[in-house]
C-alpha positions as a printed NumPy array, in Angstrom:
array([[152.385, 160.864,  -9.569],
       [152.698, 160.898,  -5.804],
       [155.638, 162.619,  -4.26 ],
       [158.096, 160.428,  -2.334],
       [157.506, 160.565,   1.37 ],
       [160.238, 162.113,   3.447],
       [160.806, 160.287,   6.721],
       [161.473, 162.235,   9.916],
       [165.016, 160.863,   9.944],
       [165.671, 162.012,   6.358],
       [164.218, 165.432,   7.062],
       [166.337, 165.732,  10.183],
       [169.463, 164.621,   8.259],
       [168.785, 167.191,   5.53 ],
       [168.249, 169.885,   8.117],
       [171.471, 168.868,   9.865],
       [173.419, 169.025,   6.578],
       [171.969, 172.455,   5.803],
       [172.954, 173.654,   9.238],
       [176.461, 172.283,   8.842],
       [176.845, 174.003,   5.438],
       [175.682, 177.319,   6.904],
       [178.061, 176.909,   9.811],
       [180.905, 176.088,   7.422],
       [180.222, 179.247,   5.443],
       [180.198, 181.355,   8.594],
       [183.462, 179.865,   9.84 ],
       [185.058, 180.251,   6.404],
       [183.994, 183.896,   6.22 ],
       [185.344, 184.568,   9.686],
       [188.655, 182.866,   8.86 ],
       [188.942, 184.79 ,   5.588],
       [188.263, 188.087,   7.355],
       [190.98 , 187.423,   9.927],
       [193.416, 186.359,   7.183],
       [192.741, 189.493,   5.104],
       [193.119, 191.657,   8.169],
       [196.537, 190.147,   8.855],
       [197.595, 190.327,   5.19 ],
       [196.829, 194.06 ,   4.874],
       [197.215, 195.426,   8.364],
       [200.718, 194.154,   9.157],
       [202.413, 195.533,   5.956],
       [200.466, 198.773,   6.226],
       [201.526, 199.252,   9.827],
       [205.137, 198.448,   8.927],
       [205.093, 200.92 ,   5.995],
       [203.571, 203.657,   8.136],
       [206.123, 203.078,  10.901],
       [209.041, 203.064,   8.425],
       [207.83 , 206.274,   6.785],
       [207.638, 208.017,  10.143],
       [211.12 , 206.876,  11.045],
       [212.556, 208.037,   7.691],
       [210.814, 211.402,   7.939],
       [212.135, 211.876,  11.474],
       [215.661, 210.902,  10.429],
       [215.681, 213.254,   7.426],
       [214.27 , 216.128,   9.484],
       [216.929, 215.59 ,  12.146],
       [219.683, 215.481,   9.564],
       [218.439, 218.671,   7.869],
       [218.16 , 220.404,  11.226],
       [221.698, 219.455,  12.237],
       [223.161, 220.638,   8.903],
       [221.168, 223.902,   9.067],
       [222.473, 224.485,  12.596],
       [226.076, 223.847,  11.541],
       [225.843, 226.228,   8.596],
       [224.103, 228.807,  10.794],
       [227.027, 228.652,  13.189],
       [229.436, 229.064,  10.256],
       [227.499, 232.046,   8.974],
       [227.51 , 233.637,  12.427],
       [231.31 , 233.461,  12.601],
       [231.707, 234.72 ,   8.999],
       [228.714, 236.964,   8.369],
       [229.919, 238.274,   5.027],
       [231.916, 235.379,   3.781],
       [229.914, 232.09 ,   4.076],
       [228.089, 232.388,   0.762],
       [231.448, 232.636,  -1.015],
       [233.161, 229.777,   0.737],
       [231.995, 226.962,  -1.457],
       [234.747, 224.575,  -0.385],
       [234.077, 225.152,   3.297],
       [230.36 , 224.489,   2.786],
       [231.01 , 221.329,   0.843],
       [233.236, 220.135,   3.662],
       [230.543, 220.854,   6.188],
       [227.959, 218.971,   4.125],
       [230.275, 216.045,   3.474],
       [230.956, 215.703,   7.191],
       [227.264, 214.98 ,   7.92 ],
       [226.473, 212.969,   4.822],
       [225.846, 209.214,   5.214],
       [226.444, 208.64 ,   1.446],
       [222.772, 207.755,   0.966],
       [221.346, 211.261,   0.566],
       [221.394, 214.2  ,  -1.829],
       [222.354, 217.437,  -0.001],
       [222.044, 220.994,  -1.196],
       [222.231, 224.533,   0.213],
       [220.115, 227.335,  -1.232],
       [220.232, 231.056,  -0.555],
       [217.319, 233.262,   0.342],
       [216.22 , 233.523,  -3.313],
       [216.187, 229.755,  -3.734],
       [219.341, 229.61 ,  -5.81 ],
       [221.471, 226.518,  -5.225],
       [224.787, 227.491,  -3.734],
       [226.254, 224.069,  -2.933],
       [225.015, 220.602,  -3.916],
       [226.237, 217.096,  -3.186],
       [224.189, 215.035,  -5.629],
       [223.503, 211.262,  -5.387],
       [221.854, 209.034,  -7.969],
       [218.79 , 208.111,  -5.907],
       [216.153, 205.624,  -7.071],
       [212.505, 206.6  ,  -7.014],
       [210.538, 207.031,  -4.811],
       [212.398, 209.584,  -2.744],
       [211.707, 211.404,   0.502],
       [212.999, 214.968,   1.242],
       [213.266, 217.259,   4.277],
       [214.592, 220.826,   4.629],
       [215.457, 223.332,   7.375],
       [216.202, 227.08 ,   7.493],
       [219.655, 228.727,   7.75 ],
       [219.832, 231.895,   9.803],
       [222.331, 234.772,   9.891],
       [222.068, 237.183,  12.8  ],
       [218.527, 235.959,  13.405],
       [217.445, 236.385,   9.805],
       [216.688, 233.555,   7.372],
       [219.287, 233.627,   4.67 ],
       [218.821, 230.205,   3.071],
       [217.909, 226.561,   3.582],
       [219.344, 223.065,   3.644],
       [217.552, 220.241,   1.782],
       [218.159, 216.538,   2.309],
       [216.688, 213.915,  -0.054],
       [216.861, 210.118,   0.308],
       [215.562, 207.098,  -1.658],
       [212.713, 204.998,  -0.093],
       [213.632, 201.791,  -1.947],
       [215.362, 200.109,   1.055],
       [212.322, 200.879,   3.233],
       [209.966, 199.523,   0.582],
       [212.061, 196.393,   0.287],
       [211.667, 195.819,   4.028],
       [207.934, 196.429,   3.79 ],
       [207.692, 193.96 ,   0.896],
       [209.43 , 191.329,   2.983],
       [207.034, 192.011,   5.838],
       [204.107, 191.769,   3.393],
       [205.307, 188.346,   2.215],
       [205.626, 187.17 ,   5.792],
       [202.178, 188.613,   6.584],
       [200.679, 186.707,   3.655],
       [202.225, 183.499,   4.927],
       [200.875, 184.261,   8.411],
       [197.452, 185.055,   6.97 ],
       [197.401, 181.807,   5.015],
       [198.352, 179.844,   8.131],
       [195.751, 181.665,  10.186],
       [193.062, 180.975,   7.585],
       [193.903, 177.296,   7.548],
       [193.925, 177.075,  11.34 ],
       [190.732, 179.09 ,  11.801],
       [188.984, 177.293,   8.954],
       [189.857, 173.705,   9.728],
       [190.294, 173.465,  13.501],
       [187.022, 175.139,  14.583],
       [185.049, 173.191,  11.981],
       [186.569, 169.963,  13.187],
       [185.849, 170.843,  16.797],
       [182.351, 172.018,  15.942],
       [181.627, 168.86 ,  13.954],
       [182.9  , 166.774,  16.857],
       [180.728, 168.724,  19.283],
       [177.705, 168.449,  16.998],
       [178.328, 164.759,  16.534],
       [178.569, 164.289,  20.29 ],
       [175.408, 166.31 ,  20.846],
       [173.595, 164.265,  18.19 ],
       [174.775, 161.04 ,  19.808],
       [173.601, 162.144,  23.244],
       [170.24 , 163.186,  21.781],
       [169.692, 159.827,  20.091],
       [171.31 , 157.324,  22.463],
       [170.74 , 156.178,  26.004],
       [173.628, 157.346,  28.184],
       [173.474, 154.368,  30.552],
       [173.577, 151.52 ,  28.026],
       [174.764, 153.266,  24.847],
       [171.765, 151.871,  22.953],
       [169.556, 153.961,  20.64 ],
       [166.869, 155.776,  22.614],
       [163.163, 156.151,  21.878],
       [163.728, 159.008,  19.408],
       [166.241, 157.148,  17.265],
       [164.198, 153.946,  17.498],
       [161.135, 155.755,  16.109],
       [163.233, 157.176,  13.257],
       [164.623, 153.78 ,  12.291],
       [161.187, 152.218,  12.606],
       [159.794, 154.864,  10.263],
       [162.57 , 154.237,   7.705],
       [162.094, 150.466,   7.797],
       [158.331, 150.874,   7.543],
       [158.67 , 153.151,   4.505],
       [161.1  , 150.761,   2.82 ],
       [158.815, 147.804,   3.501],
       [155.786, 149.654,   2.143],
       [157.633, 150.361,  -1.117],
       [159.61 , 147.225,  -1.751],
       [157.775, 144.535,   0.219],
       [159.056, 142.207,   2.875],
       [158.194, 142.075,   6.528],
       [159.562, 142.896,   9.938],
       [158.627, 142.459,  13.567],
       [158.607, 144.861,  16.497],
       [159.295, 143.361,  19.92 ],
       [158.563, 145.306,  23.092],
       [160.361, 143.994,  26.21 ],
       [159.873, 144.781,  29.877],
       [162.023, 143.287,  32.635],
       [160.244, 141.273,  35.329],
       [161.139, 141.875,  38.977],
       [163.445, 144.757,  38.098],
       [161.929, 146.898,  40.856],
       [162.854, 144.229,  43.398],
       [166.517, 144.538,  42.375],
       [166.394, 148.313,  42.79 ],
       [164.661, 148.042,  46.152],
       [166.899, 145.332,  47.608],
       [170.324, 146.023,  46.057],
       [170.064, 149.745,  45.284],
       [169.923, 151.864,  42.146],
       [173.603, 151.344,  41.335],
       [172.962, 147.602,  41.077],
       [169.877, 148.343,  38.987],
       [171.949, 150.421,  36.572],
       [174.546, 147.664,  36.306],
       [171.76 , 145.161,  35.646],
       [170.43 , 147.321,  32.794],
       [173.915, 147.484,  31.25 ],
       [174.316, 143.71 ,  31.464],
       [170.837, 143.166,  30.019],
       [171.668, 145.493,  27.121],
       [174.837, 143.515,  26.362],
       [172.966, 140.202,  26.623],
       [170.233, 141.39 ,  24.266],
       [172.725, 142.785,  21.754],
       [174.632, 139.486,  21.729],
       [171.412, 137.632,  20.891],
       [170.523, 139.805,  17.872],
       [171.842, 140.056,  14.323],
       [173.726, 143.115,  13.114],
       [170.767, 144.069,  10.917],
       [168.373, 144.22 ,  13.884],
       [167.853, 147.349,  15.961],
       [167.878, 147.283,  19.753],
       [166.859, 150.342,  21.779],
       [166.172, 151.251,  25.377],
       [162.932, 153.212,  25.514],
       [163.252, 154.162,  29.176],
       [163.358, 152.555,  32.618],
       [163.458, 148.786,  32.145],
       [161.733, 148.933,  28.741],
       [163.547, 147.787,  25.59 ],
       [162.423, 147.4  ,  21.98 ],
       [163.72 , 145.469,  18.967],
       [163.152, 145.727,  15.214],
       [163.755, 142.389,  13.505],
       [164.016, 142.861,   9.734],
       [164.23 , 140.61 ,   6.668],
       [163.163, 137.404,   8.369],
       [160.5  , 134.723,   7.953],
       [157.632, 135.916,  10.117],
       [156.139, 134.993,  12.492],
       [158.5  , 132.047,  12.933],
       [161.642, 134.19 ,  13.277],
       [160.069, 136.564,  15.801],
       [158.83 , 133.635,  17.872],
       [162.276, 132.007,  17.864],
       [163.946, 135.284,  18.82 ],
       [161.469, 135.924,  21.642],
       [162.043, 132.42 ,  22.997],
       [165.824, 132.969,  22.973],
       [165.445, 136.301,  24.751],
       [163.187, 134.849,  27.437],
       [165.646, 132.004,  27.984],
       [168.673, 134.319,  28.109],
       [167.16 , 136.808,  30.533],
       [165.977, 134.002,  32.804],
       [169.623, 133.252,  33.598],
       [171.089, 134.832,  36.754],
       [173.014, 138.106,  36.516],
       [176.014, 138.74 ,  38.741],
       [175.796, 142.192,  40.336],
       [178.991, 142.682,  42.341],
       [178.698, 139.305,  44.004],
       [174.888, 139.334,  44.28 ],
       [172.875, 137.148,  41.938],
       [169.759, 138.684,  40.404],
       [167.069, 136.507,  38.84 ],
       [164.699, 138.517,  36.719],
       [163.045, 137.52 ,  33.462],
       [161.285, 139.367,  30.699],
       [157.846, 139.74 ,  29.173],
       [157.686, 140.368,  25.433],
       [154.978, 141.662,  23.132],
       [155.319, 141.12 ,  19.366],
       [153.67 , 142.982,  16.497],
       [154.18 , 142.064,  12.832],
       [154.223, 144.45 ,   9.893],
       [152.19 , 142.06 ,   7.764],
       [154.61 , 142.41 ,   4.846],
       [152.598, 144.57 ,   2.429],
       [153.732, 144.568,  -1.175],
       [154.967, 147.598,  -3.018],
       [152.157, 150.016,  -3.679],
       [150.126, 148.863,  -0.686],
       [149.058, 151.171,   2.079],
       [151.888, 152.578,   4.105],
       [152.757, 150.99 ,   7.428],
       [152.145, 153.045,  10.556],
       [155.291, 152.493,  12.683],
       [153.781, 154.181,  15.725],
       [150.797, 151.833,  15.616],
       [153.113, 148.821,  15.36 ],
       [154.956, 149.844,  18.519],
       [151.649, 150.476,  20.253],
       [150.447, 147.013,  19.204],
       [153.647, 145.47 ,  20.587],
       [153.041, 147.324,  23.87 ],
       [149.496, 145.941,  23.96 ],
       [150.809, 142.395,  23.496],
       [153.42 , 143.076,  26.195],
       [150.667, 144.125,  28.605],
       [148.85 , 140.874,  27.832],
       [152.019, 138.835,  28.424],
       [152.472, 140.445,  31.834],
       [148.83 , 139.892,  32.738],
       [149.112, 136.191,  31.872],
       [151.978, 135.441,  34.22 ],
       [155.101, 137.194,  32.873],
       [158.374, 135.646,  31.684],
       [156.873, 134.839,  28.306],
       [155.807, 136.409,  25.034],
       [152.569, 137.105,  23.184],
       [151.741, 138.13 ,  19.622],
       [149.415, 141.053,  19.131],
       [145.831, 140.244,  18.179],
       [142.723, 142.282,  17.522],
       [141.169, 140.859,  20.685],
       [144.026, 142.314,  22.727],
       [143.432, 145.687,  21.163],
       [139.745, 145.56 ,  21.961],
       [140.516, 144.579,  25.55 ],
       [143.043, 147.404,  25.829],
       [140.604, 149.929,  24.394],
       [137.96 , 148.763,  26.85 ],
       [140.424, 149.096,  29.72 ],
       [141.404, 152.604,  28.645],
       [137.734, 153.495,  28.41 ],
       [137.31 , 152.218,  31.961],
       [140.214, 154.421,  33.048],
       [138.643, 157.51 ,  31.461],
       [135.195, 156.689,  32.799],
       [136.546, 155.993,  36.281],
       [138.266, 159.374,  36.466],
       [135.02 , 160.982,  35.351],
       [133.063, 158.91 ,  37.872],
       [135.156, 160.168,  40.773],
       [134.876, 163.757,  39.557],
       [131.127, 163.624,  38.823],
       [129.988, 161.625,  41.863],
       [128.985, 158.382,  40.11 ],
       [130.33 , 156.2  ,  42.942],
       [127.831, 154.911,  45.496],
       [127.926, 152.904,  48.716],
       [125.625, 149.988,  49.414],
       [125.365, 148.452,  52.859],
       [125.095, 144.787,  53.85 ],
       [123.81 , 144.026,  57.357],
       [125.85 , 142.136,  59.937],
       [123.534, 140.317,  62.357],
       [123.982, 139.042,  65.908],
       [123.238, 135.293,  65.67 ],
       [121.709, 135.187,  69.141],
       [119.497, 138.28 ,  69.158],
       [118.991, 138.444,  65.352],
       [119.538, 142.194,  65.593],
       [121.566, 144.212,  63.077],
       [124.776, 145.112,  64.869],
       [126.797, 146.323,  61.914],
       [126.773, 147.481,  58.314],
       [129.499, 146.702,  55.806],
       [129.988, 149.485,  53.265],
       [130.376, 148.028,  49.756],
       [131.372, 150.154,  46.766],
       [129.279, 150.379,  43.608],
       [129.707, 152.38 ,  40.409],
       [126.554, 153.742,  38.819],
       [127.769, 153.973,  35.228],
       [125.614, 156.149,  32.932],
       [125.636, 153.519,  30.137],
       [126.627, 150.223,  31.766],
       [124.49 , 150.558,  34.858],
       [125.733, 149.25 ,  38.177],
       [129.358, 148.085,  38.011],
       [130.738, 145.838,  40.757],
       [134.129, 146.602,  42.381],
       [135.875, 143.588,  40.835],
       [135.522, 145.242,  37.414],
       [137.316, 148.483,  38.291],
       [139.261, 148.262,  41.574],
       [142.31 , 146.787,  39.832],
       [142.267, 149.571,  37.24 ],
       [141.859, 152.199,  39.968],
       [144.929, 150.834,  41.745],
       [147.05 , 150.872,  38.569],
       [146.176, 154.464,  37.66 ],
       [146.626, 155.77 ,  41.21 ],
       [142.975, 156.447,  42.083],
       [142.474, 153.722,  44.677],
       [143.589, 155.805,  47.66 ],
       [141.357, 158.706,  46.647],
       [138.452, 156.313,  46.287],
       [139.296, 154.803,  49.684],
       [139.268, 158.243,  51.309],
       [135.874, 158.982,  49.749],
       [134.496, 155.627,  50.987],
       [135.703, 156.34 ,  54.532],
       [134.118, 159.788,  54.567],
       [130.829, 158.65 ,  53.009],
       [130.521, 155.587,  55.276],
       [131.101, 157.667,  58.418],
       [128.546, 160.236,  57.24 ],
       [125.993, 157.443,  56.706],
       [126.745, 155.981,  60.147],
       [125.918, 159.339,  61.725],
       [122.509, 159.33 ,  60.01 ],
       [121.77 , 155.803,  61.308],
       [122.877, 155.589,  64.948],
       [123.51 , 152.214,  66.502],
       [125.212, 149.739,  64.123],
       [128.967, 149.702,  63.596],
       [130.159, 150.749,  60.15 ],
       [132.669, 148.342,  58.563],
       [134.894, 149.651,  55.753],
       [137.208, 147.491,  53.603],
       [140.68 , 149.   ,  53.172],
       [143.06 , 147.935,  50.403],
       [146.646, 147.003,  51.188],
       [147.998, 149.997,  49.25 ],
       [145.754, 152.464,  51.054],
       [146.522, 150.958,  54.463],
       [150.283, 151.204,  53.821],
       [150.109, 154.765,  52.471],
       [151.346, 157.694,  54.545],
       [147.93 , 159.403,  54.32 ],
       [145.796, 156.543,  55.628],
       [145.664, 157.576,  59.3  ],
       [145.072, 161.169,  58.253],
       [142.137, 160.03 ,  56.109],
       [140.632, 158.105,  59.043],
       [140.984, 161.079,  61.405],
       [139.532, 163.421,  58.794],
       [136.495, 161.168,  58.268],
       [135.852, 160.931,  62.027],
       [136.458, 164.609,  62.745],
       [134.449, 165.98 ,  59.831],
       [131.413, 163.759,  60.511],
       [131.621, 163.622,  64.306],
       [131.28 , 159.805,  64.327],
       [132.262, 157.987,  67.524],
       [135.456, 156.054,  66.626],
       [134.05 , 152.945,  68.355],
       [131.425, 152.71 ,  65.639],
       [134.043, 152.512,  62.849],
       [135.529, 149.124,  61.973],
       [138.411, 148.769,  59.514],
       [138.522, 145.47 ,  57.617],
       [141.892, 144.363,  56.198],
       [143.102, 141.179,  54.526],
       [146.33 , 139.262,  55.024],
       [147.808, 141.12 ,  52.038],
       [148.107, 144.184,  54.272],
       [150.324, 142.252,  56.658],
       [152.769, 140.763,  54.19 ],
       [155.245, 143.67 ,  54.085],
       [156.62 , 146.365,  56.369],
       [155.63 , 144.714,  59.644],
       [156.883, 147.573,  61.834],
       [154.866, 150.164,  59.945],
       [151.778, 147.937,  60.003],
       [152.12 , 147.482,  63.774],
       [152.405, 151.235,  64.217],
       [149.282, 151.858,  62.096],
       [147.266, 149.233,  63.987],
       [148.392, 150.769,  67.257],
       [147.345, 154.248,  66.101],
       [143.892, 152.932,  65.122],
       [143.485, 151.342,  68.528],
       [144.478, 154.577,  70.24 ],
       [141.777, 156.36 ,  68.244],
       [139.215, 153.769,  69.393],
       [138.709, 152.259,  65.91 ],
       [138.337, 148.462,  65.792],
       [140.136, 146.253,  63.246],
       [138.834, 143.041,  61.665],
       [140.758, 140.433,  59.67 ],
       [138.768, 139.673,  56.529],
       [138.799, 136.362,  54.582],
       [140.424, 134.511,  57.482],
       [141.753, 131.063,  56.603],
       [142.445, 131.698,  52.899],
       [146.067, 132.811,  53.36 ],
       [149.216, 131.028,  54.414],
       [149.896, 132.577,  57.795],
       [146.565, 133.503,  59.335],
       [147.401, 131.995,  62.73 ],
       [150.814, 133.631,  62.728],
       [149.22 , 137.035,  62.133],
       [146.882, 136.519,  65.097],
       [149.983, 136.071,  67.233],
       [151.682, 139.206,  65.869],
       [148.733, 141.593,  65.614],
       [145.846, 142.363,  67.917],
       [142.521, 142.193,  66.064],
       [139.   , 142.85 ,  67.359],
       [137.135, 140.535,  65.009],
       [137.805, 137.596,  62.687],
       [135.715, 137.108,  59.551],
       [135.415, 133.519,  58.311],
       [135.692, 133.392,  54.521],
       [132.513, 132.542,  52.612],
       [134.207, 129.581,  50.9  ],
       [134.052, 127.622,  54.19 ],
       [130.469, 128.658,  54.934],
       [129.185, 127.69 ,  51.465],
       [130.233, 124.045,  51.895],
       [129.23 , 123.93 ,  55.55 ],
       [126.467, 121.342,  55.138],
       [128.33 , 119.083,  52.719],
       [132.01 , 119.115,  53.713],
       [133.006, 117.819,  57.167],
       [136.386, 119.52 ,  56.793],
       [134.69 , 122.919,  56.489],
       [132.821, 122.224,  59.726],
       [136.079, 121.303,  61.433],
       [137.827, 124.429,  60.168],
       [134.958, 126.693,  61.247],
       [134.83 , 125.008,  64.656],
       [138.598, 125.577,  65.081],
       [138.409, 129.227,  64.015],
       [135.502, 129.909,  66.4  ],
       [137.428, 128.235,  69.223],
       [140.426, 130.458,  68.516],
       [138.302, 133.63 ,  68.604],
       [136.703, 132.539,  71.881],
       [140.111, 131.788,  73.408],
       [141.433, 135.209,  72.332],
       [138.272, 137.074,  73.3  ],
       [137.516, 138.184,  69.73 ],
       [134.245, 138.583,  67.885],
       [133.641, 136.116,  65.034],
       [131.759, 136.902,  61.832],
       [130.761, 134.349,  59.18 ],
       [130.346, 135.642,  55.614],
       [128.108, 134.2  ,  52.901],
       [125.339, 132.779,  55.107],
       [122.422, 131.886,  52.808],
       [120.358, 129.357,  54.718],
       [118.775, 128.945,  58.118],
       [120.624, 125.641,  58.559],
       [123.977, 127.343,  58.093],
       [123.027, 130.039,  60.588],
       [121.862, 127.448,  63.144],
       [125.069, 125.448,  62.851],
       [127.202, 128.572,  63.234],
       [125.218, 129.688,  66.251],
       [125.543, 126.228,  67.807],
       [129.323, 126.374,  67.352],
       [129.51 , 129.736,  69.137],
       [129.867, 132.168,  66.193],
       [128.642, 135.591,  67.258],
       [127.88 , 137.375,  63.946],
       [126.886, 136.522,  60.388],
       [126.153, 138.238,  57.125],
       [124.886, 137.033,  53.77 ],
       [121.822, 136.829,  51.559],
       [119.844, 135.225,  54.392],
       [119.885, 138.552,  56.199],
       [119.947, 140.866,  53.226],
       [121.875, 141.818,  50.16 ],
       [123.933, 144.994,  49.913],
       [121.416, 147.827,  49.599],
       [121.434, 151.605,  49.081],
       [121.003, 153.854,  52.077],
       [117.347, 154.605,  51.367],
       [116.48 , 150.921,  51.97 ],
       [118.048, 150.82 ,  55.427],
       [114.859, 152.063,  57.098],
       [113.048, 148.786,  56.445],
       [116.103, 146.764,  57.485],
       [116.658, 148.635,  60.729],
       [112.948, 148.977,  61.512],
       [113.149, 152.734,  61.956],
       [112.675, 155.707,  59.662],
       [115.624, 157.867,  58.713],
       [113.995, 160.861,  60.386],
       [113.499, 158.914,  63.596],
       [117.038, 157.64 ,  63.465],
       [118.331, 161.163,  63.041]])
């Protein structure tokens, strides 16, 4: 018979209970030790102090009586032993009626005694009587210790009461405080401090418990992974305080939409997760996701500022296995929900998607691309191919556009469209851009003459290291800056205009030329020509492809060429595939062209045939 599985939450609870029991025993032992110390030490100290005081008092009394009798003996050297009445009077004068007094001679014989009926135990003290400097007898004083013991007993009773009170205080108060502190620490360890929701740790524990229960007793549940859309915009425009307030409001809105039996957690950042239990799936999960999307599409008031966000949701279902079936893997369910969430974001956001095997395959392929791309950059699998740019009048190659290729060991040559987006998401795009700049400049040095055009992504262009990368490529290769041409698209110009202007100005100061790529496909191409100073305009291939069939394309190309001529800019037409297209472009005044008519992108070793010169001669 299989042993029942212990969930992480149950194991942690058992460990916490064991720790609390151990702590309780330690506190109880400490409290008992303090109580016993009080119960025994206080009476013992009182008894010792009382005994000392009684001994001192008896010794003083015996000394005084011995001195008095010594004085009497000095005045009557031959008579004092016979004067019984006088001695009794002397003893009676110093007696406090609580002591037995007696006088003995030198042989120890009792001469005078004033007896008292003293209760046991008794304490005695004696002192010597002198006559002419010689010891002739002694005085003995004896007293009962019962009154002192009665006082000590009273102190002992009070000490016991004090010990009992101390035990109760030391036993109960610290345990209560410690339990409160442990409870607070446990809460902080399992809850998000900003929203008060369960955090990732507690969510995983509850997911494991629900999964175990479902595996044993049947039923089904759904895991929903949520990510807020446009949350970063709120942080960037209104500040992090507004972002925190938005997260709190979102948490309250989500909680109000759920049942008490559901679990809502904040996993971190703007990521939330939900466990929906005991419902008809997938219908219930779909209805809940629709409600959540609708609710989070409403505006949120952030101190007078309205924030419109939205949410993307991925849903994974447990499948509802019956009792005795294979156990559910909670971690895999959450991973599946994350995969569906990624798909929902990729398909336009502000919606929801259910997990499917196809999504998982796509995600696995993407992760494989990520791993392979990191390896490609480390092992030198990236290559540059070069497409010629031709002067339409002289038909000479005046430029080369560096185009990135990935020589994959298994998949062969991979085009940039298949991996550039992944490289940007995992933070490799700038490193790849720096490598392309360096490699393109090194190639340009080996083939003097043509300009070398390099495409730069918007992220790389806006990065703080872009100008440094350009200077490094020029300095390390020794390339003349006038032979380097940076190609950017309108996406570079959409944000941070002042910084973009500064970067363009720095490139111009270095002597590097700048070309606007894919001109005419954006919304503000003409406006950008007014704001920024470019050296060349590249007409998008979509206009060139329909050049012979669409009169509007001819009109657009004619207008673009006229603009470049008026501004004194070079004009390049992409995607030229026929002689007719080239002739029409040349007739309209276009200065450069590139496309399959003049050559496809080729590796460096094929440039010799294109340029009509050997690499050795070029060098």
